[in-house]
Amino acid sequence: MQEIVMPSNNQAMALLCLLVPVLPFLGFILNGLGNRKLAKGLVSLIGCGTVLASFLISIYLFLDFTANGSRAYMVDYYDWISVGDMRIGFSFLIDQLTLFMMLMVTGIGFFIHLYSAGYMSHDVNFGKFFSFINLFMFSMLLLVMGSNYVLMFVGWEGVGLCSYLLIGFWNINPSYNNAAKKAFVMNRIGDLGFLLGIFLIFMTFGSVSYPQVFIQAAQYAGGVDSAVMITITLLLFVGAMGKSAQIPLFTWLPDAMAGPTPVSALIHAATMVTAGIYMVVRSNVLYALAPSTLEVIAIIGAATAVLAATIGLVQNDIKKVLAYSTVSQLGYMFLALGVMAFSSSLFHVLTHAFFKALLFLGAGSVIHAMSNEQDIRNMGGLRKYLPITFVTFLIGTLAISGIPPFAGFFSKDELLAHTYQHSTTLWALGMITSFMTSFYMFRLLFLTFFGTFRGTVEQKNHLHESPASMTIPLIVLAILSTVGGFIGMPEVFGAEHVLANYLSPIFDFARVANGPALAPIQLDHATEYMLMGLSVAVALIAAIIAYVMYVSKNTVPAEEKERLGPVHNLVYNKYYIDELYNTIIVRPVMWLSSFFHRVVDMLLVDGIVNGFGKFVSGSGRTLRYAQSGVISFYVLVMVFSIVLILFLNFFIG
């Protein structure tokens, strides 16, 4: 079992890695200075430089960790919360999983920040944008570095807040504000489940610290699939459903496209949506003790993957296609978690970060060239105007479609192999999703970059390749999307699976708790080759069909709608799920709120409060005559009082 030690030499470096990203708040101040060009330059330098510094510190911590035997260690600063016997420290846990997430978040995050310096250069709130996006980085780093569930929850809420601020960044548009509020509210629903799960963890194990919880869980007397463990894991999964956009809490993520494109890339590739995956993997020992919960996760993941992929088939907004692609790919990741392929899920998280950041930033380059046009029906033939964007976008499309030797092939093939071993039905759903993924991505590629230009003359005259600050990140991410999969070569090729071997120690507690559930792939080489061949064949067939439809036959989205009719409307409108939620949840809640406002608040509460006020006011107006200063009134009152006293004394006394 992996031992956790307590060194002191990396305390400053770990804290510095966390705190450096908040320095761009200085940039927020600088942006208000008179020389706006100089101020934006300083903001860009500080905003990008601080994330680069965090990335370099993460590399240092990784190299130091490896050089010292890859032993997990705690970096403890002080007792943050101390109540009775409960001690919650402000401390970090540095292990293989933490370093994996730190390198991914800061590495991908740096290139997105560099891209943002060019993409957002004309925005009047440039400094404010960098302040928010760097606070996003700080929150995500806190989430993955914290050594206990409470610190994870603080970072969890931080990324939720930052997503709200950034999705509604252009807040003069009411629809953008509504999208931000929708994301915030739907995440709060999931967060309630996560919070209840943390409470139950503390009640069960007397701690929220990972080492203490996991040691006790590995020796849990309740055994496998106990009611307590199923409840804990299901509650935690509710939180993951919100953050990582799984059925039924997935509809906020496509609407999150309202924010600037770099925000979409950061949310979808390296930060917020990966938080749910990280939380489940971090809690792997708890899930190893709850196979029933894992089965639920696998089913929901497969259903989410298929549902989102079908919606992506007919979307016409370039960012919406990528958004539903993210929801679908997240479904893949949860499918892998559900079959206990934890390393495979993280492998796909990494490759997805490469190609999804590339695709979103490529989409941003297209939008930049098209004067903020996002409808692919108004594009076409852009490859000759945006050659770098086209080539890099093509690489991202090949990677997400699972075509070798690009990164997505290795990670998707591995998780599908694990799924095949667990359930052929779930594997079949995964293959159907793979077909649809390849089709809608090549549809997007062909409608955007091939054929003739369908936009306006003004848009055509504006077409140009993006500046170096935007194309350099595209080139780097394209390289990573090409070679990134080689760190997870399948065993059938006779190569070492570097990532799985590196992550193996984080599952030691789960092996003690329920070792058989973590068994590796047990397929013969012929079956593995067959699965790989089928996966590639499905992706290539979908790409060929898309080519025939959108290049050879020059099909346009209007013809799709005409051919599919009501089915197109159903899928294009996302199966009317938002409308369903609005009917069965939002409207009843609004009606109930209005009822309580009119009856309880205005009639009952206001009636009582205002009634007392009116009584006091009325009695005051009446009693003020007692001190009017008019002598005749005082004599009248005195005479009346004497008569009343004599009357009472005569009849009663």
XYZ file of C-alpha atoms in Angstrom:
653
model
C 0.000 0.000 0.000
C 1.335 3.449 -0.929
C 2.850 5.152 2.114
C 2.223 8.852 2.686
C 5.146 10.785 4.197
C 5.366 14.348 5.523
C 8.345 16.228 4.031
C 8.906 19.957 4.517
C 11.068 20.876 1.550
C 8.244 21.474 -0.948
C 5.847 23.476 1.183
C 6.774 26.785 -0.429
C 6.759 25.415 -3.976
C 3.344 23.771 -3.649
C 1.787 26.901 -2.148
C 3.425 29.071 -4.800
C 1.997 26.895 -7.575
C -1.484 27.457 -6.129
C -1.202 31.190 -5.409
C 0.658 32.406 -8.501
C -2.449 32.371 -10.758
C -4.240 34.962 -8.601
C -1.636 37.623 -9.416
C -3.553 38.794 -12.514
C -5.777 40.776 -10.161
C -2.865 43.222 -10.413
C -3.578 43.195 -14.142
C -7.171 44.148 -13.376
C -5.823 47.327 -11.758
C -3.298 47.951 -14.526
C -6.033 47.733 -17.139
C -7.578 50.868 -15.692
C -4.480 52.957 -16.360
C -4.419 55.587 -19.088
C -2.213 53.866 -21.690
C -4.526 51.008 -22.652
C -2.056 49.393 -25.071
C 0.628 49.312 -22.402
C -1.882 48.146 -19.786
C -3.089 45.273 -21.981
C 0.500 44.264 -22.622
C 1.174 44.128 -18.884
C -2.051 42.216 -18.277
C -1.117 39.663 -20.949
C 2.382 39.296 -19.544
C 1.161 38.831 -15.975
C -1.834 36.657 -16.900
C 0.093 34.257 -19.154
C 3.332 34.425 -17.166
C 1.745 33.396 -13.881
C 0.124 30.312 -15.411
C 3.429 29.447 -17.104
C 5.115 29.812 -13.707
C 2.576 27.393 -12.187
C 3.248 24.953 -15.035
C 7.011 25.132 -14.465
C 6.540 24.638 -10.722
C 4.314 21.628 -11.462
C 7.097 20.186 -13.630
C 9.592 20.758 -10.815
C 7.310 19.017 -8.305
C 6.814 16.129 -10.736
C 10.557 15.683 -11.315
C 11.295 15.959 -7.579
C 8.526 13.464 -6.824
C 9.943 10.983 -9.348
C 13.516 11.463 -8.152
C 12.489 10.710 -4.557
C 10.913 7.340 -5.279
C 7.411 8.534 -6.245
C 6.245 8.485 -2.637
C 3.033 10.422 -1.945
C 3.398 13.145 0.652
C 1.337 15.697 2.559
C 2.154 19.404 2.642
C 0.486 20.647 5.824
C 0.289 24.377 6.594
C -2.122 24.876 9.511
C -5.380 23.720 11.072
C -8.032 25.496 9.057
C -11.176 24.297 10.882
C -11.000 22.975 14.436
C -14.251 22.086 16.224
C -14.224 19.519 19.040
C -12.554 16.386 17.722
C -12.812 17.533 14.106
C -9.618 18.840 12.528
C -9.594 19.988 8.917
C -6.207 21.182 7.785
C -5.240 23.513 4.999
C -2.935 21.009 3.385
C -2.089 19.475 0.043
C -1.687 15.854 -0.977
C 0.993 15.435 -3.638
C 0.768 12.084 -5.369
C 0.571 10.686 -8.899
C -3.038 11.792 -9.453
C -2.443 15.317 -8.116
C 0.609 15.839 -10.306
C -1.178 14.410 -13.351
C -4.008 16.922 -12.922
C -1.666 19.824 -12.081
C 0.395 19.288 -15.224
C -2.708 18.993 -17.402
C -4.511 21.998 -15.901
C -1.530 24.362 -15.974
C -0.101 23.088 -19.287
C -3.308 23.247 -21.319
C -4.347 26.317 -19.356
C -1.182 28.194 -20.350
C -1.804 27.717 -24.069
C -5.425 28.808 -23.650
C -4.212 31.927 -21.821
C -1.689 32.647 -24.572
C -4.439 32.273 -27.156
C -6.692 34.572 -25.099
C -4.125 37.384 -25.283
C -4.763 37.589 -29.039
C -8.419 36.584 -29.137
C -9.576 39.067 -26.474
C -7.181 41.894 -27.408
C -9.988 44.196 -28.600
C -12.255 43.633 -25.609
C -12.720 46.659 -23.346
C -12.729 44.420 -20.255
C -9.447 42.699 -21.102
C -8.019 42.938 -17.573
C -11.249 41.773 -15.991
C -11.277 38.748 -18.300
C -7.765 37.697 -17.290
C -8.616 38.192 -13.616
C -11.579 35.833 -13.914
C -9.842 33.214 -16.058
C -6.839 33.093 -13.733
C -9.091 32.832 -10.701
C -10.550 29.840 -12.536
C -7.044 28.312 -12.623
C -6.544 29.007 -8.913
C -9.842 27.301 -8.026
C -9.092 24.240 -10.150
C -5.618 23.870 -8.655
C -7.072 24.117 -5.150
C -9.605 21.433 -6.094
C -6.970 18.942 -7.243
C -4.270 19.774 -4.685
C -6.366 19.729 -1.501
C -5.793 16.802 0.859
C -9.390 16.532 2.044
C -12.948 16.690 0.740
C -13.618 20.112 2.256
C -10.763 21.755 0.355
C -11.923 19.918 -2.748
C -15.386 21.366 -2.191
C -13.996 24.904 -1.841
C -12.231 24.555 -5.193
C -15.351 22.855 -6.561
C -17.453 25.888 -5.681
C -14.718 28.215 -6.938
C -14.789 26.782 -10.451
C -18.589 26.982 -10.349
C -18.406 30.683 -9.471
C -15.809 31.388 -12.157
C -17.846 29.556 -14.791
C -20.788 31.800 -13.889
C -18.637 34.932 -14.193
C -17.078 33.870 -17.504
C -20.132 32.377 -19.240
C -21.926 35.661 -18.594
C -18.807 37.753 -19.232
C -20.490 39.700 -22.052
C -23.355 40.514 -19.710
C -25.040 43.142 -21.855
C -26.702 40.224 -23.666
C -29.608 38.844 -21.550
C -29.358 35.371 -23.126
C -25.727 35.127 -21.991
C -26.781 36.042 -18.460
C -29.484 33.373 -18.575
C -26.905 30.797 -19.688
C -24.644 31.773 -16.785
C -27.510 31.510 -14.295
C -28.544 28.154 -15.732
C -25.021 26.777 -15.295
C -24.838 28.124 -11.755
C -28.212 26.742 -10.654
C -27.793 23.292 -12.230
C -24.377 22.951 -10.636
C -25.825 23.874 -7.255
C -28.205 20.913 -7.581
C -25.269 18.582 -8.057
C -23.259 20.325 -5.349
C -25.978 19.605 -2.791
C -25.520 15.884 -3.410
C -21.740 16.244 -3.152
C -22.042 18.149 0.132
C -24.386 15.528 1.618
C -21.898 12.875 0.548
C -19.118 14.687 2.438
C -21.304 14.865 5.564
C -21.972 11.130 5.349
C -18.245 10.417 4.853
C -17.487 12.326 8.053
C -20.276 10.537 9.950
C -18.987 7.147 8.756
C -15.225 7.599 9.054
C -14.901 10.525 11.484
C -12.710 12.452 9.045
C -12.699 14.107 5.634
C -8.946 13.734 5.064
C -8.176 11.445 2.122
C -5.526 9.285 3.849
C -7.626 8.721 6.958
C -10.839 8.047 5.008
C -9.184 5.702 2.510
C -7.275 3.693 5.130
C -10.495 3.097 7.051
C -12.462 2.387 3.868
C -9.930 -0.252 2.779
C -10.671 -2.077 6.047
C -14.384 -1.216 6.145
C -16.306 -3.766 8.182
C -19.531 -3.202 6.239
C -18.092 -5.001 3.227
C -18.908 -4.578 -0.448
C -22.180 -2.918 -1.538
C -23.285 -1.900 1.930
C -26.143 0.607 2.092
C -23.862 3.270 3.579
C -21.221 2.916 0.876
C -23.785 2.922 -1.927
C -25.380 6.062 -0.475
C -22.031 7.861 -0.128
C -20.919 7.044 -3.653
C -24.268 7.899 -5.220
C -24.315 11.276 -3.462
C -20.776 12.010 -4.644
C -21.785 10.969 -8.146
C -24.683 13.446 -8.096
C -22.048 16.157 -7.644
C -20.063 14.701 -10.536
C -23.201 14.636 -12.718
C -23.548 18.390 -12.274
C -19.915 19.374 -12.804
C -19.251 16.896 -15.611
C -22.626 17.304 -17.339
C -24.202 13.853 -17.212
C -27.883 12.984 -17.605
C -30.019 14.642 -16.268
C -27.771 17.608 -15.324
C -26.112 18.092 -18.715
C -28.131 20.839 -20.404
C -26.106 23.697 -18.893
C -22.882 22.806 -20.724
C -23.997 23.482 -24.331
C -25.488 26.807 -23.199
C -22.116 27.670 -21.650
C -20.979 28.491 -25.207
C -22.285 31.996 -24.498
C -18.917 32.894 -22.998
C -15.798 33.843 -24.998
C -14.294 30.916 -26.926
C -11.162 30.615 -24.710
C -13.518 30.139 -21.766
C -15.266 27.323 -23.615
C -11.883 25.698 -24.262
C -10.848 26.033 -20.613
C -14.129 24.668 -19.246
C -14.350 21.784 -21.707
C -10.714 20.734 -21.914
C -8.769 21.245 -18.706
C -10.827 22.441 -15.766
C -14.445 22.329 -14.697
C -15.873 19.316 -16.510
C -12.891 17.147 -15.532
C -13.570 17.833 -11.832
C -16.235 15.127 -11.607
C -13.904 12.537 -13.159
C -11.130 13.547 -10.776
C -13.406 13.263 -7.749
C -14.550 9.737 -8.634
C -10.984 8.582 -9.355
C -9.734 10.172 -6.131
C -12.483 8.280 -4.273
C -11.695 5.018 -6.079
C -11.549 2.956 -2.873
C -15.097 4.022 -1.969
C -16.366 3.118 -5.426
C -14.533 -0.213 -5.334
C -16.752 -1.005 -2.340
C -19.931 -0.044 -4.246
C -20.155 -2.048 -7.513
C -23.874 -1.247 -7.734
C -23.069 2.462 -7.926
C -20.467 1.749 -10.595
C -23.096 -0.037 -12.666
C -25.325 3.050 -12.426
C -22.395 5.244 -13.472
C -21.644 3.032 -16.480
C -25.266 3.076 -17.666
C -25.633 6.844 -17.232
C -22.285 7.418 -18.945
C -23.262 5.287 -21.957
C -26.698 6.922 -22.186
C -25.160 10.406 -22.008
C -22.609 9.524 -24.689
C -25.273 8.311 -27.116
C -27.827 11.060 -26.418
C -25.350 13.926 -26.767
C -23.857 12.412 -29.930
C -27.271 12.264 -31.621
C -27.873 15.936 -30.825
C -24.466 16.856 -32.221
C -25.374 15.325 -35.590
C -27.594 18.231 -36.656
C -26.301 21.283 -34.788
C -25.266 24.257 -36.940
C -23.448 26.398 -34.374
C -19.753 25.484 -34.587
C -19.342 25.733 -30.807
C -22.568 23.858 -30.062
C -21.338 20.861 -32.082
C -18.160 20.814 -29.985
C -20.165 21.317 -26.788
C -22.333 18.252 -27.382
C -19.175 16.424 -28.379
C -17.767 17.217 -24.937
C -20.882 15.918 -23.202
C -20.616 12.728 -25.261
C -16.909 12.274 -24.528
C -17.558 12.834 -20.826
C -20.085 10.014 -21.110
C -17.243 7.830 -22.418
C -15.144 8.758 -19.392
C -17.905 7.848 -16.958
C -18.529 4.636 -18.857
C -14.877 3.763 -18.220
C -15.237 4.685 -14.537
C -18.319 2.492 -14.284
C -16.391 -0.566 -15.497
C -13.564 0.338 -13.069
C -11.161 1.329 -15.844
C -9.994 4.306 -13.771
C -6.644 4.731 -15.548
C -8.336 4.470 -18.949
C -10.790 7.197 -17.975
C -7.929 9.494 -16.951
C -6.096 8.614 -20.161
C -9.102 9.799 -22.147
C -9.329 12.908 -19.947
C -5.775 13.754 -21.016
C -6.135 13.078 -24.739
C -9.516 14.821 -24.725
C -7.870 17.864 -23.151
C -5.422 17.976 -26.057
C -7.830 17.638 -28.949
C -10.819 19.424 -27.424
C -8.744 22.487 -26.514
C -7.398 22.371 -30.072
C -10.874 22.125 -31.601
C -12.360 24.933 -29.515
C -9.433 27.245 -30.155
C -9.637 26.328 -33.848
C -13.335 27.213 -33.769
C -12.375 30.509 -32.150
C -9.936 31.179 -34.978
C -12.749 30.578 -37.480
C -15.127 32.839 -35.555
C -12.402 35.502 -35.370
C -11.936 35.361 -39.160
C -15.701 35.315 -39.791
C -16.375 38.505 -37.792
C -18.013 36.591 -34.903
C -20.135 34.356 -37.155
C -20.707 30.925 -35.573
C -23.247 29.343 -37.958
C -21.549 26.767 -40.209
C -24.329 27.286 -42.778
C -22.663 30.630 -43.526
C -19.146 29.219 -43.847
C -17.462 26.924 -46.378
C -14.189 26.932 -48.329
C -12.195 28.388 -45.444
C -9.206 26.069 -45.784
C -7.531 28.295 -48.369
C -7.991 31.404 -46.213
C -7.052 29.801 -42.862
C -4.489 27.096 -43.729
C -2.992 26.698 -40.233
C -6.411 26.620 -38.612
C -7.596 24.058 -41.159
C -4.663 21.650 -40.736
C -4.782 21.807 -36.946
C -8.577 21.441 -36.912
C -8.235 18.406 -39.180
C -5.777 16.844 -36.719
C -8.207 17.494 -33.860
C -11.016 15.895 -35.871
C -8.908 12.800 -36.615
C -7.959 12.555 -32.951
C -11.487 12.780 -31.551
C -12.746 10.347 -34.205
C -10.346 7.688 -32.940
C -8.283 7.272 -36.096
C -4.710 6.042 -35.518
C -2.071 7.135 -34.762
C -3.725 10.188 -33.224
C -4.202 10.436 -29.460
C -7.932 9.733 -29.286
C -7.498 6.299 -30.890
C -5.425 4.894 -28.031
C -7.531 6.200 -25.150
C -10.917 5.423 -26.714
C -9.830 1.957 -27.842
C -8.595 1.146 -24.355
C -11.765 2.194 -22.546
C -13.932 0.386 -25.114
C -11.872 -2.781 -24.589
C -12.522 -2.568 -20.840
C -16.206 -1.985 -21.575
C -16.351 -5.002 -23.928
C -14.955 -7.183 -21.167
C -17.632 -5.894 -18.782
C -20.706 -5.759 -21.064
C -21.114 -6.215 -24.811
C -24.294 -4.108 -24.697
C -22.474 -1.104 -23.260
C -19.632 -1.703 -25.729
C -22.129 -1.641 -28.619
C -23.471 1.700 -27.374
C -19.898 2.953 -27.238
C -19.334 1.878 -30.850
C -22.528 3.586 -31.992
C -21.317 6.744 -30.265
C -17.943 6.379 -31.985
C -19.666 6.231 -35.388
C -21.749 9.326 -34.666
C -18.736 11.199 -33.259
C -16.729 10.639 -36.435
C -19.701 11.596 -38.607
C -20.627 14.885 -36.910
C -16.987 15.969 -36.572
C -16.248 15.387 -40.251
C -19.578 17.033 -41.097
C -18.378 20.061 -39.137
C -14.980 19.972 -40.865
C -16.396 19.665 -44.379
C -19.137 22.284 -43.983
C -16.654 24.752 -42.497
C -13.536 24.295 -44.597
C -14.650 22.648 -47.880
C -16.927 23.662 -50.734
C -17.684 27.267 -51.625
C -17.972 30.183 -49.250
C -21.602 30.761 -48.191
C -21.178 33.935 -46.143
C -21.546 37.594 -47.098
C -19.160 39.579 -49.273
C -18.143 41.636 -46.248
C -17.269 38.473 -44.329
C -15.306 37.107 -47.287
C -13.257 40.297 -47.509
C -12.450 40.007 -43.786
C -11.165 36.414 -43.969
C -7.577 36.041 -42.735
C -5.448 33.689 -40.697
C -5.252 34.414 -36.976
C -2.182 36.080 -35.426
C 0.742 34.080 -34.056
C -0.526 34.384 -30.465
C -3.495 32.267 -31.591
C -1.886 29.928 -34.138
C 1.105 28.898 -31.989
C -1.157 27.304 -29.324
C -3.036 25.570 -32.161
C 0.195 24.082 -33.529
C 1.398 22.907 -30.098
C -1.975 21.334 -29.261
C -2.060 19.696 -32.704
C 1.317 18.088 -31.965
C 0.067 16.872 -28.579
C -3.108 15.530 -30.207
C -0.898 13.605 -32.620
C 1.675 12.069 -30.263
C -0.076 12.277 -26.880
C -1.578 8.807 -27.150
C 1.783 7.068 -27.172
C 2.056 7.324 -23.378
C -0.724 4.699 -23.242
C 0.294 2.119 -25.813
C -1.775 -1.080 -25.502
C -0.057 -4.209 -24.233
C -0.885 -6.041 -27.454
C 1.759 -3.888 -29.207
C 4.392 -5.107 -26.771
C 4.925 -1.613 -25.358
C 4.730 -0.268 -21.823
C 1.604 1.613 -20.790
C 3.498 4.497 -19.213
C 0.467 6.343 -17.835
C -1.211 3.271 -16.278
C 2.034 2.223 -14.594
C 2.565 5.742 -13.272
C -0.980 5.997 -11.851
C -1.062 2.466 -10.426
C -0.126 3.379 -6.803
C -3.210 5.582 -6.331
C -5.376 2.447 -6.508
C -3.554 0.576 -3.704
C -6.333 1.150 -1.163
C -8.957 -0.029 -3.666
C -6.978 -3.226 -4.277
C -7.018 -3.921 -0.547
C -10.754 -3.207 -0.347
C -11.859 -5.107 -3.462
C -8.905 -6.260 -5.527
C -10.768 -8.530 -7.990
C -12.862 -5.616 -9.204
C -9.701 -3.860 -10.455
C -8.549 -6.733 -12.648
C -6.800 -5.606 -15.883
C -8.035 -6.375 -19.385
C -8.179 -10.147 -19.850
C -8.697 -10.408 -23.593
C -6.628 -12.456 -25.991
C -4.644 -10.588 -28.636
C -6.934 -11.669 -31.460
C -9.942 -10.127 -29.688
C -8.032 -6.926 -28.986
C -6.993 -6.619 -32.635
C -10.597 -7.262 -33.663
C -11.890 -4.526 -31.359
C -9.282 -2.064 -32.633
C -10.122 -2.914 -36.239
C -13.847 -2.465 -35.657
C -13.288 0.855 -33.891
C -11.150 2.230 -36.717
C -13.462 0.835 -39.407
C -16.515 2.446 -37.819
C -14.756 5.833 -37.631
C -13.532 5.637 -41.238
C -16.931 4.567 -42.600
C -18.574 7.525 -40.834
C -15.925 9.884 -42.250
C -16.449 8.526 -45.769
C -20.235 8.916 -45.497
C -19.754 12.499 -44.324
C -17.390 13.169 -47.252
C -19.853 11.796 -49.790
C -22.715 13.808 -48.324
C -21.039 17.159 -47.726
C -18.245 17.258 -50.305
C -19.205 15.005 -53.221
C -22.948 15.707 -53.108
C -22.557 19.152 -51.508
C -25.417 18.573 -49.053
C -26.280 21.639 -46.957
C -28.023 21.703 -43.547
C -31.285 22.918 -45.135
C -31.471 19.692 -47.130
C -30.880 17.655 -43.960
C -33.887 19.301 -42.365
C -36.030 18.655 -45.423
C -35.083 14.960 -45.599
C -35.397 14.167 -41.896
C -38.487 16.285 -41.225
C -39.921 15.880 -37.692
C -36.957 13.735 -36.611
C -34.597 16.592 -37.451
C -36.697 19.023 -35.432
C -36.764 16.646 -32.476
C -33.000 16.143 -32.417
C -32.113 19.735 -33.372
C -34.219 20.987 -30.451
C -32.358 18.610 -28.108
C -35.379 16.366 -27.641
C -37.108 19.346 -25.988
C -35.435 18.438 -22.705
C -35.074 22.093 -21.708
C -38.736 22.638 -22.448
C -39.591 19.545 -20.402
C -37.557 20.827 -17.451
C -39.220 24.198 -17.841
C -42.671 22.587 -17.751
C -42.249 20.111 -14.905
C -39.751 21.991 -12.720
C -39.237 25.672 -13.520
C -42.880 26.683 -14.021
C -44.209 24.840 -10.932
C -41.419 26.345 -8.832
C -42.133 29.802 -10.220
C -45.869 29.345 -9.608
C -45.197 28.144 -6.061
C -42.866 31.075 -5.508
C -45.509 33.487 -6.787
C -48.144 31.835 -4.573
C -46.009 32.132 -1.450
C -45.219 35.730 -2.375
C -48.877 36.682 -2.723
C -50.383 34.601 0.097
C -47.693 33.941 2.672
C -45.489 36.988 2.210
C -47.940 39.742 1.284
C -51.100 38.586 3.082
C -49.777 36.745 6.117
C -46.328 38.162 6.914
C -46.929 41.669 5.590
C -50.469 41.582 7.033
C -49.202 40.837 10.544
C -46.279 43.255 10.393
C -48.263 46.046 8.753
C -51.219 45.324 11.059
C -49.085 45.990 14.136
C -47.755 49.103 12.448
C -51.232 50.397 11.659
C -52.418 49.608 15.207
C -49.536 51.540 16.761
C -49.953 54.399 14.293
C -53.738 54.575 14.823
C -53.529 54.379 18.593
C -50.846 57.057 18.532
C -53.069 59.383 16.525
C -55.894 58.823 19.029
C -53.822 59.153 22.200
C -52.084 62.327 21.056
C -55.237 64.248 22.036
C -54.400 63.422 25.669
C -51.465 65.888 25.399
C -53.051 68.522 23.204
C -52.472 71.393 25.721
C -56.181 72.476 25.575
C -57.384 73.081 29.202
C -61.056 72.629 28.366
C -60.312 69.129 27.037
C -58.403 68.242 30.227
C -61.402 69.493 32.376
C -63.812 67.429 30.255
C -61.706 64.286 30.690
C -61.414 64.920 34.444
C -65.190 65.345 34.872
C -65.862 62.248 32.748
C -63.388 60.236 34.836
C -64.974 61.365 38.128
C -68.454 60.433 36.884
C -67.157 57.026 35.727
C -65.488 56.361 39.098
C -68.624 57.316 41.037
C -70.756 55.163 38.738
C -68.550 52.118 39.182
C -68.277 52.662 42.922
C -72.100 52.925 43.274
C -73.036 49.864 41.202
C -70.043 47.606 41.814
C -68.525 48.700 45.075
